[in-house]
mmCIF file of C-alpha atoms in Angstrom:
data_model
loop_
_atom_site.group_PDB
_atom_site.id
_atom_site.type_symbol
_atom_site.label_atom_id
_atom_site.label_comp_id
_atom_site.label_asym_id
_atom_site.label_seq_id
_atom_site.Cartn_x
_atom_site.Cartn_y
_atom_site.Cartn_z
ATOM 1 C CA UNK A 228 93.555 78.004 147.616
ATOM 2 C CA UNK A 229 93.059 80.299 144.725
ATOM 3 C CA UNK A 230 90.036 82.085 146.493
ATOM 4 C CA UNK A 231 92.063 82.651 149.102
ATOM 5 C CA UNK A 232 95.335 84.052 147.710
ATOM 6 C CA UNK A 233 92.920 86.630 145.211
ATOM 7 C CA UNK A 234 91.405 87.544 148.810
ATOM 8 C CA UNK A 235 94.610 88.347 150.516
ATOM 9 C CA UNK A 236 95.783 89.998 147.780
ATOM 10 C CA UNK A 237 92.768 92.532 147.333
ATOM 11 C CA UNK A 238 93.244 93.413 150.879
ATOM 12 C CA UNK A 239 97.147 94.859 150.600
ATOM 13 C CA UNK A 240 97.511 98.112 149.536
ATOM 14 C CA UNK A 241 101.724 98.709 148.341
ATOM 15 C CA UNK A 242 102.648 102.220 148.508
ATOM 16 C CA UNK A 243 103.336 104.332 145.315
ATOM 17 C CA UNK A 244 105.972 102.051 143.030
ATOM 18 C CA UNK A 245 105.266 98.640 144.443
ATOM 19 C CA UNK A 246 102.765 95.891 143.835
ATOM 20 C CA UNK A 247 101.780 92.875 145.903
ATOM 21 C CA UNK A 248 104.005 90.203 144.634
ATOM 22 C CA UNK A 249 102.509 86.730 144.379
ATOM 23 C CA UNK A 250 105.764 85.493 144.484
ATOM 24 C CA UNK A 251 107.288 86.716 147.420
ATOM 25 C CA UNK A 252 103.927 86.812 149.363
ATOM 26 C CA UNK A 253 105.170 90.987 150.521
ATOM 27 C CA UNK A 254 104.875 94.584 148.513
ATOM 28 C CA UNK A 255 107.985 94.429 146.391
ATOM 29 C CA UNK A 256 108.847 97.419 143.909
ATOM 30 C CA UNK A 257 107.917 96.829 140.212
ATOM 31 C CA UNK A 258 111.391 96.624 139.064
ATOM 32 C CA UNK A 259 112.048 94.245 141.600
ATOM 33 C CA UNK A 260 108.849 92.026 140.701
ATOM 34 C CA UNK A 261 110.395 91.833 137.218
ATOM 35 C CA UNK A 262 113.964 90.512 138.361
ATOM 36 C CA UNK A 263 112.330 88.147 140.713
ATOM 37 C CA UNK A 264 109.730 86.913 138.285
ATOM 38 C CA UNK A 265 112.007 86.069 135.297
ATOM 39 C CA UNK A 266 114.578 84.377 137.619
ATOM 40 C CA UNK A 267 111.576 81.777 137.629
ATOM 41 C CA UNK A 268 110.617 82.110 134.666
ATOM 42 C CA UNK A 269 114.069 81.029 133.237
ATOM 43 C CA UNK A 270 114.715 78.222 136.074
ATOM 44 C CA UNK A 271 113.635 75.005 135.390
ATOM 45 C CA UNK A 272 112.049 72.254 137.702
ATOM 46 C CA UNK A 273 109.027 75.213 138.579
ATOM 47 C CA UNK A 274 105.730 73.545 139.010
ATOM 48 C CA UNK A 275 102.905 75.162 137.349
ATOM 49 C CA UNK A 276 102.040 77.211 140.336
ATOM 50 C CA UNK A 277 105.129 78.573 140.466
ATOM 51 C CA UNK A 278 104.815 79.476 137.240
ATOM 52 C CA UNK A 279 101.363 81.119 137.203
ATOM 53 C CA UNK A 280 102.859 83.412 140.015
ATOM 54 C CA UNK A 281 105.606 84.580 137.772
ATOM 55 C CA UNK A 282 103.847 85.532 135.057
ATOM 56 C CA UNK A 283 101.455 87.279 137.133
ATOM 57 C CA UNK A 284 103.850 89.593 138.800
ATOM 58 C CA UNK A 285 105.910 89.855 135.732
ATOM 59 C CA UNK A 286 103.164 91.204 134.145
ATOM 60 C CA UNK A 287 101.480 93.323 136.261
ATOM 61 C CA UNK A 288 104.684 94.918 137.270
ATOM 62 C CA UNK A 289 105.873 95.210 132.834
ATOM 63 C CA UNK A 290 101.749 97.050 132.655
ATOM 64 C CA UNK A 291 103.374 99.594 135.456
ATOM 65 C CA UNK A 292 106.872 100.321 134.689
ATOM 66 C CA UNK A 293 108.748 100.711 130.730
ATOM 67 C CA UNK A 294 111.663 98.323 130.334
ATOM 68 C CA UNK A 295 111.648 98.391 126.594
ATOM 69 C CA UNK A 296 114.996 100.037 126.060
ATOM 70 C CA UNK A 297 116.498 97.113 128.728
ATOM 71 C CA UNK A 298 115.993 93.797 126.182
ATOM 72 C CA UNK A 299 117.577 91.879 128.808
ATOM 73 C CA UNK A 300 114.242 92.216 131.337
ATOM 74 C CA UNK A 301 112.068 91.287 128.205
ATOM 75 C CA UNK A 302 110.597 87.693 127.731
ATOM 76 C CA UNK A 303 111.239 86.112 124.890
ATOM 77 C CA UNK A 304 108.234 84.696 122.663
ATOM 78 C CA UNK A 305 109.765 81.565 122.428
ATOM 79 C CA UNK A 306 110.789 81.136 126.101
ATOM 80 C CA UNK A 307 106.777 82.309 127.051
ATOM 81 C CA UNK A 308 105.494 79.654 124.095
ATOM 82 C CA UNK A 309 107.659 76.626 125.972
ATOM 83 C CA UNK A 310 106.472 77.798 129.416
ATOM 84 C CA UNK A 311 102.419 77.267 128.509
ATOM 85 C CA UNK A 312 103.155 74.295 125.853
ATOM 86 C CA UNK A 313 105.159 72.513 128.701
ATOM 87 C CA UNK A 314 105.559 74.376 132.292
ATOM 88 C CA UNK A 315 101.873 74.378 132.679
ATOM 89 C CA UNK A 316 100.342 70.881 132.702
ATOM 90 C CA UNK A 317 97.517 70.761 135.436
ATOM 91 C CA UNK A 318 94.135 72.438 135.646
ATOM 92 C CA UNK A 319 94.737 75.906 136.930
ATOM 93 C CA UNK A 320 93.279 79.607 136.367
ATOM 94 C CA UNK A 321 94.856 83.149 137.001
ATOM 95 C CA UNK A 322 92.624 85.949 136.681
ATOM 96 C CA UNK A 323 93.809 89.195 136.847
ATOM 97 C CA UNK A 324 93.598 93.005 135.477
ATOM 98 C CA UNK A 325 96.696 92.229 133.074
ATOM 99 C CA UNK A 326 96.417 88.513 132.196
ATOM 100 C CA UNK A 327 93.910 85.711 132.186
ATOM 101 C CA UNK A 328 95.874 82.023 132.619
ATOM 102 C CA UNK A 329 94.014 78.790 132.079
ATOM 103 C CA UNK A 330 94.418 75.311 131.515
ATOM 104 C CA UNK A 331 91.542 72.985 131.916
ATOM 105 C CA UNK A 332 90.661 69.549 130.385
ATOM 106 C CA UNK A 333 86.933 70.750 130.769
ATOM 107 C CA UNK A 334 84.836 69.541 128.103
ATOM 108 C CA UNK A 335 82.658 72.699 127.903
ATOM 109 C CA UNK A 336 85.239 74.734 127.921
ATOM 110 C CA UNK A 337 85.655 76.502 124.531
ATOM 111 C CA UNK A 338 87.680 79.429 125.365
ATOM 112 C CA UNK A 339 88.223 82.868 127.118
ATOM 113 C CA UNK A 340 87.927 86.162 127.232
ATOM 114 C CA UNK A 341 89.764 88.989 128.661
ATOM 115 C CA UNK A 342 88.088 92.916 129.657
ATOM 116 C CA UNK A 343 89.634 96.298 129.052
ATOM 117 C CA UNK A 344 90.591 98.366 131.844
ATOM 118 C CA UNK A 345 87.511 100.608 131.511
ATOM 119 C CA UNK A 346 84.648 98.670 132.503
ATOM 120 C CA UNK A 347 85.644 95.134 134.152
ATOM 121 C CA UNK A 348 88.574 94.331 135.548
ATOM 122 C CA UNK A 349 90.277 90.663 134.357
ATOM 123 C CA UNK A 350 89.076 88.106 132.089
ATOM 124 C CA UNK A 351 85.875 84.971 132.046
ATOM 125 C CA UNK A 352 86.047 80.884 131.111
ATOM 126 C CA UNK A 353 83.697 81.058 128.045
ATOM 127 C CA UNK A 354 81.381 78.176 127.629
ATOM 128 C CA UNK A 355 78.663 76.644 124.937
ATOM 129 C CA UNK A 356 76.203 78.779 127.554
ATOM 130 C CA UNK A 357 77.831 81.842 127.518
ATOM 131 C CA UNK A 358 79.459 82.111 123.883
ATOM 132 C CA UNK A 359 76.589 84.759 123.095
ATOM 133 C CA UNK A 360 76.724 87.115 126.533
ATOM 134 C CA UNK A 361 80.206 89.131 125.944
ATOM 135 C CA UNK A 362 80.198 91.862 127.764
ATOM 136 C CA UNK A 363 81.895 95.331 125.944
ATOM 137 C CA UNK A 364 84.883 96.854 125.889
ATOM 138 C CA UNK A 365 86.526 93.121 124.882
ATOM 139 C CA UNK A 366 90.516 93.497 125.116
ATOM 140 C CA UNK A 367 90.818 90.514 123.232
ATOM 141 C CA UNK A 368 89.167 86.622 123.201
ATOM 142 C CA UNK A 369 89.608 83.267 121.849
ATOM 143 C CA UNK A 370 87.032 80.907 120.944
ATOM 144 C CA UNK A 371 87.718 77.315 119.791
ATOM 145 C CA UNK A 372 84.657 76.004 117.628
ATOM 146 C CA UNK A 373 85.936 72.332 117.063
ATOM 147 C CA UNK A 374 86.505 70.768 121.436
ATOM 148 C CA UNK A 375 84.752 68.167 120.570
ATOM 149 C CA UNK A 376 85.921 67.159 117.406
ATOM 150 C CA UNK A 377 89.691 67.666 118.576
ATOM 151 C CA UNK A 378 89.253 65.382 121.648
ATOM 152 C CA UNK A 379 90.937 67.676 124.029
ATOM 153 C CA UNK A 380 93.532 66.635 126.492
ATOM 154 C CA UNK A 381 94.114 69.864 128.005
ATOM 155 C CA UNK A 382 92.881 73.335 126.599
ATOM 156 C CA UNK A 383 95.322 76.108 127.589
ATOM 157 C CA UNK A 384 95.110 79.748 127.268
ATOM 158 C CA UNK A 385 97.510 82.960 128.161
ATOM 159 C CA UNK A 386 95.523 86.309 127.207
ATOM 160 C CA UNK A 387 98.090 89.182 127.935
ATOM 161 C CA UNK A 388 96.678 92.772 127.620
ATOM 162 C CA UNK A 389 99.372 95.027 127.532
ATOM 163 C CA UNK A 390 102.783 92.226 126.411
ATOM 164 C CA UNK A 391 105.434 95.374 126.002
ATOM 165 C CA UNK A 392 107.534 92.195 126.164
ATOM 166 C CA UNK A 393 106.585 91.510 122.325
ATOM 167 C CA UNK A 394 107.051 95.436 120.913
ATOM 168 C CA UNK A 395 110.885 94.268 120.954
ATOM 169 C CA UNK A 396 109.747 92.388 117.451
ATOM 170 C CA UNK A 397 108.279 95.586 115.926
ATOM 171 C CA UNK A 398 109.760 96.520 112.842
ATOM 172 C CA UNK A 399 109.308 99.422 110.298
ATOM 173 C CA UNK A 400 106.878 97.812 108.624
ATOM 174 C CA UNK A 401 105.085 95.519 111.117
ATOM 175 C CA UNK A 402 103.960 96.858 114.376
ATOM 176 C CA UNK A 403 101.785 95.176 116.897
ATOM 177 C CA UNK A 404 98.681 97.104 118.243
ATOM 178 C CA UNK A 405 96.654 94.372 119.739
ATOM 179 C CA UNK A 406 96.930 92.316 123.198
ATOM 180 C CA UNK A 407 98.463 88.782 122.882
ATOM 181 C CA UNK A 408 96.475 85.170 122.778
ATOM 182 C CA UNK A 409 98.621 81.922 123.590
ATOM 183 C CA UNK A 410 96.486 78.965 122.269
ATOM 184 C CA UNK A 411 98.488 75.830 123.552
ATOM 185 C CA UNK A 412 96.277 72.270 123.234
ATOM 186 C CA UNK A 413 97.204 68.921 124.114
ATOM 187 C CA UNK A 414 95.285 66.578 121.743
ATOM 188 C CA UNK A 415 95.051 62.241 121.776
ATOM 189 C CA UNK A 416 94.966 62.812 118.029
ATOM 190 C CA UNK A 417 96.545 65.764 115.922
ATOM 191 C CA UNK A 418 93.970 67.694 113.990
ATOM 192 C CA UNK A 419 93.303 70.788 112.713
ATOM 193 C CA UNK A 420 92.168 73.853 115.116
ATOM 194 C CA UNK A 421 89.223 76.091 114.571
ATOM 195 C CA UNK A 422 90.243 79.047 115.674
ATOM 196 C CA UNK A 423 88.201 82.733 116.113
ATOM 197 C CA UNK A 424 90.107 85.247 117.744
ATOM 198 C CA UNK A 425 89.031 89.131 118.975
ATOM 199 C CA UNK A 426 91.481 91.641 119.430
ATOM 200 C CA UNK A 427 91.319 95.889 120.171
ATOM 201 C CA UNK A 428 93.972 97.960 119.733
ATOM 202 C CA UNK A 429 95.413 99.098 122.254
ATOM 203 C CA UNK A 430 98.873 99.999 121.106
ATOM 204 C CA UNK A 431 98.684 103.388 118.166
ATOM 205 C CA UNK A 432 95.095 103.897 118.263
ATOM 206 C CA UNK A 433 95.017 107.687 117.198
ATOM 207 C CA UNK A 434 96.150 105.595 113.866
ATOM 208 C CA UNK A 435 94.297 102.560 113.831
ATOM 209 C CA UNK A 436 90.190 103.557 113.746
ATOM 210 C CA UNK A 437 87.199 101.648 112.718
ATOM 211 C CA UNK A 438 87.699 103.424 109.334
ATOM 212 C CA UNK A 439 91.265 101.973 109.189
ATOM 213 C CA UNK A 440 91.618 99.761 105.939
ATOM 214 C CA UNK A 441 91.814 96.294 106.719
ATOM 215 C CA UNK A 442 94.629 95.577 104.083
ATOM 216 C CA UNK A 443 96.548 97.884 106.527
ATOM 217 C CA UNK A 444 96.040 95.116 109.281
ATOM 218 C CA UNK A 445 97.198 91.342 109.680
ATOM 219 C CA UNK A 446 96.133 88.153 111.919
ATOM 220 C CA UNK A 447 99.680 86.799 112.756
ATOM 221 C CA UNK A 448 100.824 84.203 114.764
ATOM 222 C CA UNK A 449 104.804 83.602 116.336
ATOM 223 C CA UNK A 450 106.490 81.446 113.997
ATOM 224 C CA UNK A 451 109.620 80.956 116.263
ATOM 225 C CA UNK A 452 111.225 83.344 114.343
ATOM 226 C CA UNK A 453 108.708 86.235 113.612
ATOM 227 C CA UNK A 454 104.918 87.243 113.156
ATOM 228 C CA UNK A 455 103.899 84.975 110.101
ATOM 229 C CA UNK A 456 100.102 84.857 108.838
ATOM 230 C CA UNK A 457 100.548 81.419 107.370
ATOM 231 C CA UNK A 458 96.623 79.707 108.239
ATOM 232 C CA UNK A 459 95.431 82.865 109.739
ATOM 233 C CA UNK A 460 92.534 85.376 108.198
ATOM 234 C CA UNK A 461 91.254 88.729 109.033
ATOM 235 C CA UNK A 462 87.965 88.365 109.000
ATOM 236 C CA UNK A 463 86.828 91.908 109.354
ATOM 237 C CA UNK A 464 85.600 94.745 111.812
ATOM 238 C CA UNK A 465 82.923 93.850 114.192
ATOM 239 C CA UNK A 466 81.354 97.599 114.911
ATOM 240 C CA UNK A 467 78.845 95.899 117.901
ATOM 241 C CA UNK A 468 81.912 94.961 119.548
ATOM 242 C CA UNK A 469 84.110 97.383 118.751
ATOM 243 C CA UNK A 470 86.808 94.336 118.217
ATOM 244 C CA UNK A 471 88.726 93.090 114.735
ATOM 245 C CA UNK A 472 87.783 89.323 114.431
ATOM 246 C CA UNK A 473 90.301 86.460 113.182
ATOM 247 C CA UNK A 474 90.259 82.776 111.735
ATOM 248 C CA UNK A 475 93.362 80.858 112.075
ATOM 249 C CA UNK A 476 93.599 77.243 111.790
ATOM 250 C CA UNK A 477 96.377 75.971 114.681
ATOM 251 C CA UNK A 478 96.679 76.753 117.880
ATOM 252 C CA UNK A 479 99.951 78.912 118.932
ATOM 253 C CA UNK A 480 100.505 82.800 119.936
ATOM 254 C CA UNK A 481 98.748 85.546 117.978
ATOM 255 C CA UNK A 482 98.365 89.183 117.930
ATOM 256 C CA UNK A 483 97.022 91.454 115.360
ATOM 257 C CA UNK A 484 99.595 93.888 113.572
ATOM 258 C CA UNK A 485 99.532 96.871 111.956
ATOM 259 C CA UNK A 486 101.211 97.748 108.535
ATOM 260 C CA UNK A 487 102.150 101.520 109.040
ATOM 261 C CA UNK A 488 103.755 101.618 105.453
ATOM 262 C CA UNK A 489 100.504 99.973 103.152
ATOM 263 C CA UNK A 490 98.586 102.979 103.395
ATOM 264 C CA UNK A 491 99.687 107.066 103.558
ATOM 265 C CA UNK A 492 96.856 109.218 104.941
ATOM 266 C CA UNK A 493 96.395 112.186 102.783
ATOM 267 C CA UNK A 494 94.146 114.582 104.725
ATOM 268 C CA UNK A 495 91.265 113.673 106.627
ATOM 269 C CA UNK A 496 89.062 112.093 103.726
ATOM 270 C CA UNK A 497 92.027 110.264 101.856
ATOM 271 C CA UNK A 498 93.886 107.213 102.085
ATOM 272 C CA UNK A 499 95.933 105.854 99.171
ATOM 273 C CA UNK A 500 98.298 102.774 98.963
ATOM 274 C CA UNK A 501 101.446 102.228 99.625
ATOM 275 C CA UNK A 502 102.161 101.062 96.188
ATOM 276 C CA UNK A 503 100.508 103.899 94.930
ATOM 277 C CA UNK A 504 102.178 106.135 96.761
ATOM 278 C CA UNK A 505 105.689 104.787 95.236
ATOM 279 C CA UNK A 506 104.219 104.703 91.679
ATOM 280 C CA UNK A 507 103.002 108.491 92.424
ATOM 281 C CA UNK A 508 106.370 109.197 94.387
ATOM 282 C CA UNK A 509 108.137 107.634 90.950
ATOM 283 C CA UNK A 510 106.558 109.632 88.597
ATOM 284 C CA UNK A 511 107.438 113.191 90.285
ATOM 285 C CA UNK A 512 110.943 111.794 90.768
ATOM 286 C CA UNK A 513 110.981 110.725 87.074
ATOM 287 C CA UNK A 514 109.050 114.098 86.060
ATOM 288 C CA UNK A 515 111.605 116.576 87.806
ATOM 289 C CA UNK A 516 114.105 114.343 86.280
ATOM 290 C CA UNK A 517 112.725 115.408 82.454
ATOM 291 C CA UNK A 518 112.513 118.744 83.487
ATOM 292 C CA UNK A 519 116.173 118.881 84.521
ATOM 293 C CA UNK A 520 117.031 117.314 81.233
ATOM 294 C CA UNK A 521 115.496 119.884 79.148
ATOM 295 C CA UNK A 522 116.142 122.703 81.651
ATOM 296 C CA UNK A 523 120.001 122.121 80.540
ATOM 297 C CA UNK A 524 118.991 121.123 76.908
ATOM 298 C CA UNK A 525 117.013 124.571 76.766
ATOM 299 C CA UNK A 526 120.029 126.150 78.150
ATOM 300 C CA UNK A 527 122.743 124.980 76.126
ATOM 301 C CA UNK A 528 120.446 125.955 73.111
ATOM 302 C CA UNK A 529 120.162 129.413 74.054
ATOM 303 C CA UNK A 530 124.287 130.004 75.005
ATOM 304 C CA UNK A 531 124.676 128.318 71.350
ATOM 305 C CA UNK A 532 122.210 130.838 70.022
ATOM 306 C CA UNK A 533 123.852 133.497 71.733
ATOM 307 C CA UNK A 534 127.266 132.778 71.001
ATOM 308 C CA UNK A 535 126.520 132.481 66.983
ATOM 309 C CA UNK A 536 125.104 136.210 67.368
ATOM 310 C CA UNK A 537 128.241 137.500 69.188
ATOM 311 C CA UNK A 538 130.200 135.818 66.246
ATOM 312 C CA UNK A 539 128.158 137.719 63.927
ATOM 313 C CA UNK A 540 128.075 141.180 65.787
ATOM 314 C CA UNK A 541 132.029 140.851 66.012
ATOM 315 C CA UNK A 542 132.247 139.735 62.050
ATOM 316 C CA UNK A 543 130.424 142.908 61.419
ATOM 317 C CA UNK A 544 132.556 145.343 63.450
ATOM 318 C CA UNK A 545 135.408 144.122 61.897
ATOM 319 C CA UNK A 546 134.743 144.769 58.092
ATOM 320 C CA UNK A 547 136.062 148.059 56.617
ATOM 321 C CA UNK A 548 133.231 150.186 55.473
ATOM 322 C CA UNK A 549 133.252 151.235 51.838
ATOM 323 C CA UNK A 550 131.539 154.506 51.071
ATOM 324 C CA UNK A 551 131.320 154.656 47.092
ATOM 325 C CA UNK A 552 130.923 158.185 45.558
ATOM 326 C CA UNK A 553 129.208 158.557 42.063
ATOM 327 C CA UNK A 554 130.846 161.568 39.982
ATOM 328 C CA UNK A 555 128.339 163.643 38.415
ATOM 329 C CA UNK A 556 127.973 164.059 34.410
ATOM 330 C CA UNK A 557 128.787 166.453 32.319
ATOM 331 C CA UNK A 558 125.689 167.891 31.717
ATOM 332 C CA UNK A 559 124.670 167.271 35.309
ATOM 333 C CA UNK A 560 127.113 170.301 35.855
ATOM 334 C CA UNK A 561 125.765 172.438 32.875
ATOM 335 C CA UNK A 562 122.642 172.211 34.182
ATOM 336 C CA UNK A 563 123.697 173.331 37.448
ATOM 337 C CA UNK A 564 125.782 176.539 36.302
ATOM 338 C CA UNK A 565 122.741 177.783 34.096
ATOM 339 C CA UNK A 566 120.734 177.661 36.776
ATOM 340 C CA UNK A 567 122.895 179.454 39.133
ATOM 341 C CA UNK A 568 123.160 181.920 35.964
ATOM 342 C CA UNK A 569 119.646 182.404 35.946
ATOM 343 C CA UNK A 570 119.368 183.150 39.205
ATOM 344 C CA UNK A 571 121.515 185.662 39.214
ATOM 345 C CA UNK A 572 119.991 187.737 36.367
ATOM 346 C CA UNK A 573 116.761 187.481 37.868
ATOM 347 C CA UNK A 574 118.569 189.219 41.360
ATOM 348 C CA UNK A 575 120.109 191.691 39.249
ATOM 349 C CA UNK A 576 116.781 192.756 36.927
ATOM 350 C CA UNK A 577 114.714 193.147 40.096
ATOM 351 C CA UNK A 578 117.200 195.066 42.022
ATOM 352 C CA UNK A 579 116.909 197.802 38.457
ATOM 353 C CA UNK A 580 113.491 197.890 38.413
ATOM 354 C CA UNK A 581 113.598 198.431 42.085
ATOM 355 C CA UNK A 582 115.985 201.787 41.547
ATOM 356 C CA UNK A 583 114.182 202.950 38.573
ATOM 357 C CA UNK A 584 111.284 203.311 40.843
#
């Protein structure tokens, strides 16, 4: 039945704005696939087929069209968590350019994978065989090491490669950048999951490079309430694959997130901390303060300085100016008339000898 509804469906070609609805069976429009897709989505008594369908279209039409500003058209993490913990119960598989869906209680089943755009188109079962033959260009993958061990009931997995659905959670801080894995499994015995996960950015990847530090970057999984990294590890950058690797230890939805604010890139060459950047912020805020403070200290020292000297200048301009005269002697006056006396006798002897001659 499957073979046949991925055959029928490569052979309709919508015009511009619609998509092939697996729903409705017909070429709807991609805002219509969305309405029609979450009125299942949020109905109950849907079988698991149902189900599949409705993600499908949902998500195909949310990789074609932006809601993002309309919340109300926007699955909710915890509503999507519920549908693959409980709406899907029987063996099925969905395989598709935007999502891989399956549920198996296959033994050899360990997990799944699901291609970039680029290259392949849709996602592969990975098995104990095939563990080792990814092809590249890996949107994102899941890999449980432990089957065995955990004595598997059903193995369930949702890999979403472009869930615009779960930007509504972005904050300043926390952004996600990575497609999204739903790990749900149904176990005769509760035990702990070992988990590896693969993810690529494919949301703000002029920011987030191979060179990116990893204490910029976070394995999270949806708490109910938010992304929470509680049991999960980044592991580190895997430069064959080109994909950021992850270790978590239950099974639930997970995505890897950027922290925008932990590191400020200075330049090409230079990244520095957050926290250092506050400490470096702090000390020029703290530094201009000091200056300030003895900017007005130095300034209130010099209009004291200067108001002392005008004090002064006027003290000065105000005090009558005594000129003392010394009287002279005496014989300070004798002296004077003799030699006025002498002068004149030696005018009046040359002026005879001058007529004599």
């Amino acid at each position: 039945m499957l073979s046949q509804i991925t055959q029928v469906v490569s052979q309709i070609n919508c015009s511009t704005g619609y998509m092939y609805s697996s729903v409705n069976r017909s070429c709807v429009s991609f805002i219509e696939a969305i309405y029609n897709s979450l009125f299942i989505l949020n109905s109950t008594n849907v079988d698991t087929n149902g189900l599949a369908d409705a993600l499908e279209d949902y998500y195909e039409a949310l990789t074609n069209i932006d809601i993002t500003e309309n919340s109300s058209l926007l699955l909710d993490a915890n509503q999507l968590d519920h549908i693959i913990d409980m709406g899907i119960n029987i063996n099925i598989m969905r395989n598709t350019s935007d999502l891989f869906l399956l549920s198996s209680n296959d033994t050899l089943i360990i997990g799944a994978v699901l291609y970039s755009y680029l290259f392949h188109q849709g996602g592969d079962i990975i098995t104990n065989s095939n563990v080792n033959n990814f092809r590249p260009n890996i949107s994102s993958a899941v890999i449980v090491n432990n089957t065995v061990q955990l004595k598997i009931q059903l193995l369930k997995f949702l890999l979403i490669k472009k869930p615009d659905n779960y930007k509504q959670y972005d904050k300043n801080d926390t952004i996600l950048i990575s497609s999204v894995i739903i790990v749900s499994i149904n176990l005769i015995i509760e035990q702990q999951a070992d988990i590896m996960l693969y993810f690529s950015p494919i949301y703000n990847t002029s920011e987030i490079t191979p060179t990116t530090s990893l204490s910029s970057l976070q394995c999270s999984f949806w708490d109910g309430n938010g992304w929470n990294q509680t049991g999960c590890k980044l592991i580190g950058y895997n430069s064959i694959m080109h994909v950021y690797e992850c270790y978590c230890t239950h099974a639930t939805t997970f995505a890897l997130l950027w922290l925008p604010l932990s590191e400020i890139c200075m330049g090409p060459f230079l990244r520095i901390s957050y926290t250092a950047s506050l400490i470096i912020t702090w000390m020029f805020i703290i530094g201009s303060g000091l200056e300030g403070v003895w900017s007005i200290l130095l300034y209130l020292l010099v209009r004291r300085s200067n108001k002392e000297q005008t004090k002064r200048l006027k003290k000065s301009m105000t005090t009558p100016i005594t000129i003392t005269r010394t009287s002279p002697t005496i014989k300070q006056i004798l002296d004077k008339q003799q030699s006025f006396i002498n002068l004149r006798l030696k005018q009046d002897y040359a002026l005879t000898n001058e007529i004599l001659l």
